[in-house]
Amino acid sequence: MSVQARKERERADRERLIVATARALAEQQGWDAVTTRRLAERIEYSQPVLYSHFRGKREIIGAVALEGAAEMAAALRAAASAADGPRTRVTALARAYLEFAEHHPAVYDAMFRLDGGLAFAHEDTPEPLQDAFAALLETLGEVAGDGVHPALFTEVFWAALHGLATLTRAGRLPPEDTELRVQLLVDRLAVV
């Protein structure tokens, strides 16, 4: 292995370590606890090394969001592919979305609540974000109904899921009724 290849591999490893450490710290203590000083201490590198990878916390949040988007896309596709029929796929997708938000709150915040410097719904939207939306569209497009643009339907359904996830996490909606909400959402919006 060339010296250059080794340096690139080590740089990529450090970057993954920074993102994983930020993510773990955010999941344990919240994003306010994630500072470049704390990250540098935890990964045992100096702050200048950290800044050689990311210009600051905003870029770290963006990196966590991109990683989370890829994970969410995989979870949504896995749930939908394990189900038979459009309605069952939509229900499985909705459950998977809400479970992801519940089990990865800091990642979910990085994706949708915090400023990670990422463009959504633009031509320069990063691929992992586009793919996460595509994972929703693949299943939801099937049930949009005649004359309804599949992407617009997907946006509305996604907004409903996001609202359910956010309000449940904030304690505004009782979690024991989540399944009833999913069924209501599917029954009222999905045309099969």
Coordinates of C-alpha atoms in Angstrom, one line a residue:
M1 CA 0.0 0.0 0.0
S2 CA 1.3 3.4 -0.9
V3 CA 1.9 6.1 1.7
Q4 CA -0.8 8.2 0.1
A5 CA -3.3 5.4 0.2
R6 CA -2.5 4.7 3.8
K7 CA -2.9 8.4 4.7
E8 CA -6.3 8.5 2.9
R9 CA -7.4 5.4 4.7
E10 CA -6.3 6.8 8.1
R11 CA -8.1 10.1 7.3
A12 CA -11.3 8.3 6.4
D13 CA -11.0 6.2 9.6
R14 CA -10.6 9.4 11.7
E15 CA -13.5 11.0 10.0
R16 CA -15.7 7.9 10.8
L17 CA -14.5 8.0 14.4
I18 CA -15.4 11.7 14.7
V19 CA -18.9 11.0 13.3
A20 CA -19.5 7.9 15.4
T21 CA -18.3 9.7 18.6
A22 CA -20.5 12.7 17.9
R23 CA -23.4 10.5 17.3
A24 CA -22.9 8.4 20.4
L25 CA -22.4 11.6 22.6
A26 CA -25.6 13.1 21.1
E27 CA -27.6 10.0 21.7
Q28 CA -26.4 9.8 25.3
Q29 CA -26.5 13.5 26.3
G30 CA -28.1 15.5 23.5
W31 CA -26.6 17.6 20.8
D32 CA -25.8 20.5 23.2
A33 CA -23.2 18.2 24.7
V34 CA -21.4 17.7 21.4
T35 CA -18.6 20.3 21.2
T36 CA -15.4 20.1 19.3
R37 CA -13.5 20.2 22.6
R38 CA -15.4 17.2 24.0
L39 CA -15.1 15.3 20.7
A40 CA -11.3 16.0 20.6
E41 CA -11.0 14.7 24.1
R42 CA -13.0 11.6 23.5
I43 CA -11.3 10.6 20.2
E44 CA -7.9 11.6 21.7
Y45 CA -7.0 13.9 18.8
S46 CA -6.4 17.6 19.0
Q47 CA -9.0 20.1 18.0
P48 CA -7.0 21.2 15.0
V49 CA -7.1 17.6 13.8
L50 CA -10.9 17.7 14.2
Y51 CA -11.1 20.9 12.3
S52 CA -9.0 19.4 9.5
H53 CA -12.0 17.1 8.9
F54 CA -15.0 19.3 9.7
R55 CA -15.2 23.1 9.9
G56 CA -17.3 22.8 13.0
K57 CA -20.3 21.2 14.7
R58 CA -22.6 22.1 11.8
E59 CA -20.7 19.9 9.4
I60 CA -20.5 17.1 11.9
I61 CA -24.3 17.3 12.3
G62 CA -24.5 17.2 8.5
A63 CA -22.3 14.1 8.4
V64 CA -24.5 12.4 11.0
A65 CA -27.6 13.3 9.0
L66 CA -26.2 11.8 5.9
E67 CA -25.3 8.6 7.7
G68 CA -28.7 8.5 9.3
A69 CA -30.5 9.1 5.9
A70 CA -28.7 6.1 4.5
E71 CA -29.6 3.9 7.5
M72 CA -33.2 5.1 7.4
A73 CA -33.5 4.3 3.6
A74 CA -32.2 0.8 4.3
A75 CA -34.7 0.3 7.2
L76 CA -37.6 1.6 5.1
R77 CA -36.8 -0.6 2.1
A78 CA -36.3 -3.7 4.3
A79 CA -39.6 -3.2 6.0
A80 CA -41.5 -2.6 2.8
S81 CA -39.9 -5.5 1.0
A82 CA -40.9 -7.9 3.8
A83 CA -44.6 -7.0 3.4
D84 CA -47.1 -8.3 0.8
G85 CA -49.5 -5.9 -0.9
P86 CA -49.5 -2.1 -1.1
R87 CA -51.4 -1.4 2.1
T88 CA -49.3 -3.8 4.1
R89 CA -46.1 -2.2 2.6
V90 CA -47.3 1.3 3.5
T91 CA -48.1 0.2 7.1
A92 CA -44.7 -1.5 7.4
L93 CA -43.0 1.6 6.0
A94 CA -44.8 3.9 8.5
R95 CA -43.9 1.7 11.4
A96 CA -40.3 1.5 10.3
Y97 CA -40.1 5.3 10.0
L98 CA -41.5 5.8 13.5
E99 CA -39.3 3.2 15.0
F100 CA -36.2 4.7 13.4
A101 CA -37.2 8.1 14.9
E102 CA -37.8 6.6 18.3
H103 CA -34.7 4.5 18.5
H104 CA -32.3 7.1 17.0
P105 CA -33.5 10.5 18.3
A106 CA -30.2 12.3 18.0
V107 CA -29.7 11.1 14.4
Y108 CA -33.4 12.0 13.6
D109 CA -32.7 15.5 15.0
A110 CA -29.6 15.8 12.9
M111 CA -31.6 14.8 9.8
F112 CA -34.7 17.0 10.4
R113 CA -34.4 19.4 13.2
L114 CA -30.9 20.8 13.3
D115 CA -28.9 22.8 10.8
G116 CA -26.4 20.5 9.2
G117 CA -25.8 22.7 6.3
L118 CA -27.6 20.3 3.9
A119 CA -29.9 21.2 1.1
F120 CA -33.3 19.5 0.9
A121 CA -35.4 19.4 -2.2
H122 CA -32.8 21.1 -4.4
E123 CA -30.7 20.0 -7.3
D124 CA -27.6 19.9 -5.0
T125 CA -29.3 17.7 -2.3
P126 CA -26.8 15.1 -1.2
E127 CA -27.4 11.5 -2.5
P128 CA -28.2 9.9 0.9
L129 CA -31.1 12.4 1.4
Q130 CA -32.4 11.9 -2.1
D131 CA -32.2 8.1 -1.5
A132 CA -34.1 8.4 1.8
F133 CA -36.9 10.2 0.0
A134 CA -36.8 7.7 -2.8
A135 CA -37.2 4.9 -0.3
L136 CA -40.5 6.6 0.8
L137 CA -41.6 7.3 -2.7
E138 CA -41.1 3.7 -3.9
T139 CA -43.8 2.5 -1.6
L140 CA -46.0 5.5 -1.2
G141 CA -46.1 6.2 -4.9
E142 CA -48.1 3.0 -5.3
V143 CA -51.0 4.3 -3.1
A144 CA -51.1 8.0 -4.1
G145 CA -54.3 7.6 -6.1
D146 CA -55.4 8.6 -9.6
G147 CA -54.5 12.1 -10.5
V148 CA -52.3 12.6 -7.5
H149 CA -48.6 13.4 -8.1
P150 CA -46.7 10.6 -6.3
A151 CA -43.9 12.9 -5.0
L152 CA -46.4 15.4 -3.5
F153 CA -48.4 12.5 -1.9
T154 CA -45.1 11.2 -0.5
E155 CA -44.3 14.7 0.9
V156 CA -47.7 14.9 2.7
F157 CA -47.4 11.4 4.1
W158 CA -43.9 12.0 5.2
A159 CA -45.0 15.2 6.9
A160 CA -47.6 13.3 8.8
L161 CA -45.1 10.7 9.9
H162 CA -42.7 13.4 10.9
G163 CA -45.4 15.1 12.9
L164 CA -46.3 11.8 14.7
A165 CA -42.7 11.1 15.5
T166 CA -42.0 14.6 16.8
L167 CA -45.2 15.0 18.8
T168 CA -44.9 11.5 20.3
R169 CA -41.3 12.1 21.3
A170 CA -42.2 15.5 22.8
G171 CA -44.9 13.8 25.0
R172 CA -47.7 15.6 23.1
L173 CA -49.2 12.3 21.9
P174 CA -49.4 9.2 24.0
P175 CA -47.1 6.5 22.6
E176 CA -49.5 3.6 23.3
D177 CA -51.8 4.9 20.5
T178 CA -49.0 4.9 17.8
E179 CA -50.4 1.8 16.1
L180 CA -53.9 3.3 15.9
R181 CA -52.5 6.5 14.4
V182 CA -50.5 4.5 11.8
Q183 CA -53.7 2.6 10.8
L184 CA -55.7 5.8 10.6
L185 CA -53.0 7.4 8.5
V186 CA -52.9 4.5 6.1
D187 CA -56.6 4.0 6.0
R188 CA -57.3 7.7 5.2
L189 CA -54.5 8.5 2.9
A190 CA -53.5 5.3 1.0
V191 CA -55.6 4.5 -2.0
V192 CA -55.5 0.8 -2.7

